[in-house]
Amino acid sequence: MTSPSRQDVSSEQPENDPSSKAGRKPRVFSGVQPTGDLHIGTYVGALKQWVERQKERDNIFCVVDLHALTVPEGIDPVQLRNAARQVAALYFACGIDPDENIVFIQSQLHEHAELTWILNCITPLGWLQRMTQFKSKAQRAESIGTGLLDYPVLQAADILLYDTDIVPVGEDQRQHVELTRDIAVRFNNLFEEVLVLPKVVVPEVGARIMGFDEPEVKMSKSIAVERRGHAINLLDDERTIKKTIMSAVTDSERELRFDRASPGVRNLLTLYQVLTGNGRAEIEAEFEGQGYGVLKKALLAVVLDTLAPIQARHREIMDDPDGLDTILRKNADRARETAANTLERVKNAVGLG
Ligand code: AMP
Ligand code: TRP
């Protein structure tokens, strides 16, 4: 593979972004698919880190509805359109400032699909076939569409269109961002240095939240649809959240230590750590000599405290659909300025247009 060395997640220094040398804030791009409800894993792995560092960065957050088409079974057009708006509203409800950041819906810009085509033509098939997410989704899918295989190229186009320096995501997306770098390097070598190489940033704690009912597997939207008790969705009511946490799988020990806990207990401790912001030693001291019930009650309280204001704000935003649509339209126009400019550079380099 032609990839340069893998990048350290702690470093945020962009490599070949000319505008960053002019001293501007690092450009961030990330996104979530509007498929199924957003759960606490998405919040901890992605949204929370977006919100916490939004001021230091120049951010673009996208609702990637074109990606949602890659598993076409059961797609309902009305539902997809609503889900895209719901997710955008959740970004704002979680604390993304609509005046300081760009939030838009991917399908409102044709540039994403157009750049995907050009990148498709330089991406070796083998690179896509070895993506672990493709392999696991392909196993579960009734039939495998070409879009499912091509999914990471569309993701690369999303990222590369905005000269992105940093992509903050959960651990499961690391491989896709590394592939994006490989594609950008290949393009730059084949044509000219047009594309900026992005870096992946995953949170130090909480990059892989596990299912409450099966702590050996990553908490996922598709399992959450099938099994109650797997995930806490951001819009769940108090009763459901309580039931999910109280019935979370633990074990028959009483090990409330991060290094010795079983996967289920470690998952609860990790969530508690991320949501309280307390250190591990402090948390171990807090629960010393206590049973798992005490940990679960404490976690329940902090989850409810986190989600209550998000849910209230989400209701407010969804009560003003015209306001939301206006913001999204304006934001798409702002995103288009950058996307169109990059696409133009790419087309010039290739000899198109
Ligand atoms: P998705 O909902 O699959 O579009 O994922 C949206 C974002 O949430 C991506 O950055 C994922 O890496 C992150 N994410 C999804 N599930 C988890 C999880 N269980 N733990 C941590 N991060 C996650
Ligand atoms: N594939 C990502 C996920 O499932 C979503 C995504 C699409 C994305 N395009 C992106 C994330 C660009 C970061 C940057 O989570």
PDB file of C-alpha atoms and ligand atoms in Angstrom, residues 30-35 38-47 49-50 64 133 151 168-173 206-210 218-221, ligand 1:
ATOM      1  CA  SER A  30     -17.324  14.174  10.789  1.00  0.00           C
ATOM      2  CA  GLY A  31     -20.724  12.620  10.283  1.00  0.00           C
ATOM      3  CA  VAL A  32     -23.368  10.189  11.452  1.00  0.00           C
ATOM      4  CA  GLN A  33     -25.743   8.106   9.358  1.00  0.00           C
ATOM      5  CA  PRO A  34     -29.472   8.760   9.765  1.00  0.00           C
ATOM      6  CA  THR A  35     -30.245   5.081  10.249  1.00  0.00           C
ATOM      7  CA  LEU A  38     -28.530   7.610  17.885  1.00  0.00           C
ATOM      8  CA  HIS A  39     -27.338   5.820  21.010  1.00  0.00           C
ATOM      9  CA  ILE A  40     -25.082   6.660  23.906  1.00  0.00           C
ATOM     10  CA  GLY A  41     -22.118   5.027  22.101  1.00  0.00           C
ATOM     11  CA  THR A  42     -22.454   7.514  19.218  1.00  0.00           C
ATOM     12  CA  TYR A  43     -22.703  10.325  21.756  1.00  0.00           C
ATOM     13  CA  VAL A  44     -19.609   9.290  23.688  1.00  0.00           C
ATOM     14  CA  GLY A  45     -17.555   8.172  20.673  1.00  0.00           C
ATOM     15  CA  ALA A  46     -18.374  11.069  18.383  1.00  0.00           C
ATOM     16  CA  LEU A  47     -20.769  13.870  19.372  1.00  0.00           C
ATOM     17  CA  GLN A  49     -15.867  15.135  21.459  1.00  0.00           C
ATOM     18  CA  TRP A  50     -17.212  17.325  18.653  1.00  0.00           C
ATOM     19  CA  VAL A  64     -24.614  11.320   5.806  1.00  0.00           C
ATOM     20  CA  GLN A 133     -16.945  -3.018   8.333  1.00  0.00           C
ATOM     21  CA  TYR A 151     -19.165   3.138   1.143  1.00  0.00           C
ATOM     22  CA  PRO A 168     -13.096  12.780  15.162  1.00  0.00           C
ATOM     23  CA  VAL A 169     -14.842   9.393  15.237  1.00  0.00           C
ATOM     24  CA  GLY A 170     -15.222   6.224  17.287  1.00  0.00           C
ATOM     25  CA  GLU A 171     -12.715   3.382  16.956  1.00  0.00           C
ATOM     26  CA  ASP A 172     -14.757   1.504  14.333  1.00  0.00           C
ATOM     27  CA  GLN A 173     -14.154   4.302  11.802  1.00  0.00           C
ATOM     28  CA  GLY A 206     -15.136   5.661  25.262  1.00  0.00           C
ATOM     29  CA  ALA A 207     -14.054   5.064  21.650  1.00  0.00           C
ATOM     30  CA  ARG A 208     -15.808   1.684  21.718  1.00  0.00           C
ATOM     31  CA  ILE A 209     -18.858   1.419  23.967  1.00  0.00           C
ATOM     32  CA  MET A 210     -20.169  -2.126  24.182  1.00  0.00           C
ATOM     33  CA  LYS A 218     -19.846  -2.983  20.056  1.00  0.00           C
ATOM     34  CA  MET A 219     -23.080  -1.142  20.831  1.00  0.00           C
ATOM     35  CA  SER A 220     -24.690  -0.781  17.424  1.00  0.00           C
ATOM     36  CA  LYS A 221     -27.800   0.777  15.947  1.00  0.00           C
TER      37      LYS A 221
HETATM   38  P1  AMP B   1     -22.875   5.652  13.046  1.00  0.00           P
HETATM   39  O1  AMP B   1     -23.991   5.807  13.996  1.00  0.00           O
HETATM   40  O2  AMP B   1     -22.516   4.230  12.755  1.00  0.00           O
HETATM   41  O3  AMP B   1     -23.014   6.518  11.839  1.00  0.00           O
HETATM   42  O4  AMP B   1     -21.604   6.196  13.846  1.00  0.00           O
HETATM   43  C1  AMP B   1     -21.484   7.555  14.157  1.00  0.00           C
HETATM   44  C2  AMP B   1     -20.256   7.826  14.983  1.00  0.00           C
HETATM   45  O5  AMP B   1     -20.386   7.213  16.275  1.00  0.00           O
HETATM   46  C3  AMP B   1     -18.957   7.268  14.401  1.00  0.00           C
HETATM   47  O6  AMP B   1     -17.925   8.180  14.675  1.00  0.00           O
HETATM   48  C4  AMP B   1     -18.737   5.989  15.161  1.00  0.00           C
HETATM   49  O7  AMP B   1     -17.391   5.623  15.234  1.00  0.00           O
HETATM   50  C5  AMP B   1     -19.282   6.360  16.539  1.00  0.00           C
HETATM   51  N1  AMP B   1     -19.801   5.174  17.247  1.00  0.00           N
HETATM   52  C6  AMP B   1     -20.808   4.358  16.819  1.00  0.00           C
HETATM   53  N2  AMP B   1     -21.003   3.348  17.699  1.00  0.00           N
HETATM   54  C7  AMP B   1     -20.099   3.544  18.704  1.00  0.00           C
HETATM   55  C8  AMP B   1     -19.801   2.825  19.918  1.00  0.00           C
HETATM   56  N3  AMP B   1     -20.455   1.727  20.264  1.00  0.00           N
HETATM   57  N4  AMP B   1     -18.819   3.318  20.721  1.00  0.00           N
HETATM   58  C9  AMP B   1     -18.138   4.439  20.374  1.00  0.00           C
HETATM   59  N5  AMP B   1     -18.376   5.151  19.247  1.00  0.00           N
HETATM   60  C10 AMP B   1     -19.327   4.713  18.425  1.00  0.00           C
END
